[in-house]
Amino acid sequence: MFAKLWLDDVVDNNGTVVTNNGFDTGNVVYINTVKELTTRKAVSGLKVVLTKASDAGLSDEGYEIKKSGDSYEILANNERALIYGAFRFISLIRLNKDITAAVREVPVSPLRMLNHWDNMDNSIERGYSGESFLFKDNDIVIDDRTVYYARLLASVGYNGVVINNVNVKDAACDLINERFIEKVSKLSAIFDSYGVKMYMCLNYAAPIDDPEVGSADPLDEKVIKWWEKKMDYIYEHVPTLGGFLVKADSEGRPGPFTYGRTQAEGANMLGRAIKPHGGIILWRCFVYNCRQDWRDTSTDRARAAYDYFNTLDGEFEDNVIIQVKNGPVDFQVREPVSPLFGAMPRTNEMIEFQIAQEYTGQQRHVCYLIPWFKEVLSFDIYARDAKSDDTTVLGVVTGKTYKNKLCGICAVTNTGNDYNWTGHDLAAANLYGLGRLAFDPSLSSEDIAGEWIKLTLSDDPKVVSNVTKILMMSWPAYEKYSAPLGIGWMVHPADHYGPDPDGYEYSVWGTYHKATCKTVGLERNSTGTGYAGQYNKPLCDIYEDPATTPDELELFFHKLPYDYVLKSGKTVIQHIYDAHFEGAEDVVVMNGLWQELKGLVPDDAFERVTKRFEHQLSHSEYWRDVINSYFYRKTLIPDEKGRALY
Ligand code: GCV
């Protein structure tokens, strides 16, 4: 294994940038001087020795950085962890941290992954930062940016990347075939050189197209043999591949249901085929009926993942991980935590977040999601049959609760070929933040924001303070001016951008709020769809009753009259009005904080973010007025503060 550090960072003792060094195989790997980037001054005389250790406490991915004589030593058990340690060392210097004190860090989450929804024609499903840098014209792109990207992932602590969209169509079906296999192999080797395992999405129905097979039934011997042979072929060419992510029986994707088989039967067939090669199968639980009749009141999309999967606990192969979205529906700005995290003690589980801001402003609005992710991870899901006293979501997905090793944290990524990778410069805080959070969930959202700001924009105290404030205000602000109290889905169908309160109301997608002139919200307790009953005690009791349900989820769980008084003391309708006015005002404050930074952050970043704020200012007002007017027109209840409603 080998990898290059950030070339800028590695200078020789004369301060000259060394362009082609970094790691090499061997025990003591390199000695160099590290340039301190924030002030662009060389920190002279820093000798760094990378040493392969044999230290069980560091396990596979941990490292130790310590001062040893007049040099620094980075120790780890393998090259991959040495890479993490070296990047950490550089960032400690850039952050002006005391590097004379020893640092010993082991990542908490076993898998720390990004999922690309990139298509081979160069488009990105729900992508908001330009086009794909991995694919173009139905081909794989390998260029400098590929290496920068692999390096970027390693520098933040990610150890896995899924390169293509879960909706596998057209040319992407050939990623496992002769047409692309050599390029797949090259791409995977680049990621591997930075300690990042590459994964791909596959088309579950692939063997149907083979006239000798003509089926995708996971129990059919011919299908089983087809996949075994296919995996042999793939690994012969791509020995560094981590495995596959599969979306089956969802939104038109084929799957085992077609043959009357369970999700476990489908996943296990692939799990067994890939096992001899050390690969893993990530199997998504985003399985639901997307052709629902809106008149049907018995079906509740929120129930679907749990209903399909919870009875399968213990049936999955040990190299299969089920990948569960953080909430039961689909990455809304507020949802309860998926009850599946509390229900599968004998199954490997991975949590899927979305840093692509599909429903949270599409990287045109600033929305720092790390506080939300921290809330989800630290949530006590009262995981059943726990083997430790940690019954939180974090415990489940990091292996603490059930003592399993295959589990982790991933997110649908927010990157594209835009110059700044993430469209909105401040959206990069989510890319950085998720990696850091998965590595060390004890970091606070403010710590992570502060690190990112210093490493990216400036370590000027005003910049750190203002941008931290902006980031920390941004998710609550978005929640305030968009759909209220956990109800979700008041967006334009299809592109999911901007307010459209009834856009999904009479559609097939199972996403309804059922607002009338008297009530709003869905009854999901035992008198309704029974969804609340999917949680372990005491959560099922808490969500059963509006009196104990947290305010922010009231309309997700309950149909309430507009004059229902929330725990905040406000009525539902007054909460809606107040939140929407406040949310739009918060954007004015955030923009003001940003404007104070002219001349303190790089000019181009200042201009780009200013442009995005111009849009967010008017778009948040639009959200405010559409949602408030919608409810005013339904109820004719005036705002008690007399503000304008239309
Ligand atoms: C990749 C949502 C998105 C789809 C996405 C799907 C999924 O429905 O709108 O674009 O498809 O989630 O997670 O598979």
mmCIF file of N, CA and C in Angstrom, residues 75-119:
data_model
loop_
_atom_site.group_PDB
_atom_site.id
_atom_site.type_symbol
_atom_site.label_atom_id
_atom_site.label_comp_id
_atom_site.label_asym_id
_atom_site.label_seq_id
_atom_site.Cartn_x
_atom_site.Cartn_y
_atom_site.Cartn_z
ATOM 1 N N LEU A 75 2.580 5.924 15.130
ATOM 2 C CA LEU A 75 2.585 4.454 15.175
ATOM 3 C C LEU A 75 1.206 3.912 14.844
ATOM 4 N N ALA A 76 1.179 2.843 14.078
ATOM 5 C CA ALA A 76 -0.088 2.167 13.808
ATOM 6 C C ALA A 76 0.230 0.745 13.372
ATOM 7 N N ASN A 77 -0.787 -0.101 13.423
ATOM 8 C CA ASN A 77 -0.529 -1.508 13.105
ATOM 9 C C ASN A 77 -0.456 -1.793 11.610
ATOM 10 N N ASN A 78 -0.958 -0.884 10.805
ATOM 11 C CA ASN A 78 -0.873 -1.112 9.358
ATOM 12 C C ASN A 78 -0.835 0.215 8.600
ATOM 13 N N GLU A 79 -0.584 0.109 7.308
ATOM 14 C CA GLU A 79 -0.398 1.327 6.507
ATOM 15 C C GLU A 79 -1.640 2.209 6.509
ATOM 16 N N ARG A 80 -2.793 1.546 6.451
ATOM 17 C CA ARG A 80 -4.042 2.308 6.391
ATOM 18 C C ARG A 80 -4.139 3.263 7.586
ATOM 19 N N ALA A 81 -3.869 2.720 8.779
ATOM 20 C CA ALA A 81 -3.980 3.551 9.974
ATOM 21 C C ALA A 81 -2.846 4.566 10.041
ATOM 22 N N LEU A 82 -1.702 4.228 9.449
ATOM 23 C CA LEU A 82 -0.618 5.217 9.393
ATOM 24 C C LEU A 82 -1.052 6.427 8.563
ATOM 25 N N ILE A 83 -1.808 6.144 7.524
ATOM 26 C CA ILE A 83 -2.305 7.253 6.699
ATOM 27 C C ILE A 83 -3.210 8.157 7.542
ATOM 28 N N TYR A 84 -4.165 7.539 8.265
ATOM 29 C CA TYR A 84 -5.040 8.353 9.119
ATOM 30 C C TYR A 84 -4.214 9.164 10.107
ATOM 31 N N GLY A 85 -3.220 8.488 10.714
ATOM 32 C CA GLY A 85 -2.392 9.159 11.724
ATOM 33 C C GLY A 85 -1.632 10.337 11.134
ATOM 34 N N ALA A 86 -1.106 10.134 9.921
ATOM 35 C CA ALA A 86 -0.332 11.210 9.295
ATOM 36 C C ALA A 86 -1.228 12.411 8.992
ATOM 37 N N PHE A 87 -2.419 12.134 8.465
ATOM 38 C CA PHE A 87 -3.338 13.249 8.197
ATOM 39 C C PHE A 87 -3.748 13.944 9.495
ATOM 40 N N ARG A 88 -3.941 13.154 10.514
ATOM 41 C CA ARG A 88 -4.327 13.736 11.804
ATOM 42 C C ARG A 88 -3.210 14.635 12.330
ATOM 43 N N PHE A 89 -1.996 14.161 12.156
ATOM 44 C CA PHE A 89 -0.848 14.949 12.619
ATOM 45 C C PHE A 89 -0.828 16.304 11.916
ATOM 46 N N ILE A 90 -1.023 16.255 10.607
ATOM 47 C CA ILE A 90 -1.028 17.511 9.845
ATOM 48 C C ILE A 90 -2.160 18.421 10.317
ATOM 49 N N SER A 91 -3.331 17.831 10.558
ATOM 50 C CA SER A 91 -4.433 18.705 10.960
ATOM 51 C C SER A 91 -4.217 19.251 12.372
ATOM 52 N N LEU A 92 -3.569 18.481 13.233
ATOM 53 C CA LEU A 92 -3.281 19.011 14.576
ATOM 54 C C LEU A 92 -2.378 20.243 14.481
ATOM 55 N N ILE A 93 -1.420 20.160 13.563
ATOM 56 C CA ILE A 93 -0.533 21.315 13.383
ATOM 57 C C ILE A 93 -1.320 22.499 12.845
ATOM 58 N N ARG A 94 -2.132 22.239 11.844
ATOM 59 C CA ARG A 94 -2.906 23.335 11.270
ATOM 60 C C ARG A 94 -3.869 23.941 12.284
ATOM 61 N N LEU A 95 -4.328 23.106 13.209
ATOM 62 C CA LEU A 95 -5.274 23.597 14.210
ATOM 63 C C LEU A 95 -4.568 24.246 15.399
ATOM 64 N N ASN A 96 -3.255 24.342 15.276
ATOM 65 C CA ASN A 96 -2.446 24.915 16.355
ATOM 66 C C ASN A 96 -2.626 24.182 17.675
ATOM 67 N N LYS A 97 -2.816 22.879 17.592
ATOM 68 C CA LYS A 97 -2.960 22.083 18.814
ATOM 69 C C LYS A 97 -1.573 21.752 19.356
ATOM 70 N N ASP A 98 -1.497 21.459 20.625
ATOM 71 C CA ASP A 98 -0.231 21.091 21.245
ATOM 72 C C ASP A 98 0.180 19.705 20.737
ATOM 73 N N ILE A 99 1.158 19.689 19.864
ATOM 74 C CA ILE A 99 1.535 18.389 19.300
ATOM 75 C C ILE A 99 2.593 17.686 20.139
ATOM 76 N N THR A 100 2.986 18.297 21.227
ATOM 77 C CA THR A 100 3.985 17.603 22.059
ATOM 78 C C THR A 100 3.304 16.576 22.964
ATOM 79 N N ALA A 101 1.995 16.743 23.177
ATOM 80 C CA ALA A 101 1.278 15.768 24.005
ATOM 81 C C ALA A 101 0.892 14.572 23.138
ATOM 82 N N ALA A 102 1.003 13.384 23.699
ATOM 83 C CA ALA A 102 0.694 12.187 22.903
ATOM 84 C C ALA A 102 -0.795 12.127 22.571
ATOM 85 N N VAL A 103 -1.073 11.652 21.363
ATOM 86 C CA VAL A 103 -2.468 11.493 20.913
ATOM 87 C C VAL A 103 -2.654 10.037 20.544
ATOM 88 N N ARG A 104 -3.687 9.437 21.076
ATOM 89 C CA ARG A 104 -3.947 8.031 20.740
ATOM 90 C C ARG A 104 -5.415 7.941 20.367
ATOM 91 N N GLU A 105 -5.714 7.578 19.128
ATOM 92 C CA GLU A 105 -7.108 7.591 18.676
ATOM 93 C C GLU A 105 -7.433 6.317 17.898
ATOM 94 N N VAL A 106 -8.592 5.767 18.211
ATOM 95 C CA VAL A 106 -9.074 4.583 17.488
ATOM 96 C C VAL A 106 -10.490 4.917 17.030
ATOM 97 N N PRO A 107 -10.789 4.758 15.736
ATOM 98 C CA PRO A 107 -12.141 5.134 15.303
ATOM 99 C C PRO A 107 -13.212 4.290 15.988
ATOM 100 N N VAL A 108 -14.318 4.938 16.292
ATOM 101 C CA VAL A 108 -15.384 4.261 17.035
ATOM 102 C C VAL A 108 -16.269 3.429 16.106
ATOM 103 N N SER A 109 -16.560 3.969 14.938
ATOM 104 C CA SER A 109 -17.465 3.250 14.034
ATOM 105 C C SER A 109 -16.641 2.367 13.087
ATOM 106 N N PRO A 110 -16.920 1.071 13.036
ATOM 107 C CA PRO A 110 -16.115 0.200 12.159
ATOM 108 C C PRO A 110 -16.178 0.625 10.686
ATOM 109 N N LEU A 111 -17.387 0.869 10.160
ATOM 110 C CA LEU A 111 -17.471 1.330 8.768
ATOM 111 C C LEU A 111 -17.874 2.798 8.768
ATOM 112 N N ARG A 112 -17.166 3.573 7.949
ATOM 113 C CA ARG A 112 -17.428 5.020 7.870
ATOM 114 C C ARG A 112 -17.456 5.352 6.379
ATOM 115 N N MET A 113 -18.664 5.372 5.829
ATOM 116 C CA MET A 113 -18.743 5.341 4.368
ATOM 117 C C MET A 113 -19.539 6.493 3.771
ATOM 118 N N LEU A 114 -19.233 6.754 2.508
ATOM 119 C CA LEU A 114 -20.058 7.665 1.718
ATOM 120 C C LEU A 114 -20.686 6.887 0.570
ATOM 121 N N ASN A 115 -21.948 7.162 0.306
ATOM 122 C CA ASN A 115 -22.642 6.514 -0.808
ATOM 123 C C ASN A 115 -22.882 7.535 -1.916
ATOM 124 N N HIS A 116 -22.320 7.273 -3.062
ATOM 125 C CA HIS A 116 -22.595 8.144 -4.216
ATOM 126 C C HIS A 116 -23.865 7.671 -4.901
ATOM 127 N N TRP A 117 -24.664 8.637 -5.329
ATOM 128 C CA TRP A 117 -25.796 8.305 -6.192
ATOM 129 C C TRP A 117 -25.466 8.796 -7.611
ATOM 130 N N ASP A 118 -24.242 8.541 -8.044
ATOM 131 C CA ASP A 118 -23.759 9.007 -9.347
ATOM 132 C C ASP A 118 -24.170 8.025 -10.454
ATOM 133 N N ASN A 119 -24.636 8.608 -11.549
ATOM 134 C CA ASN A 119 -24.979 7.790 -12.717
ATOM 135 C C ASN A 119 -23.866 7.881 -13.748
#
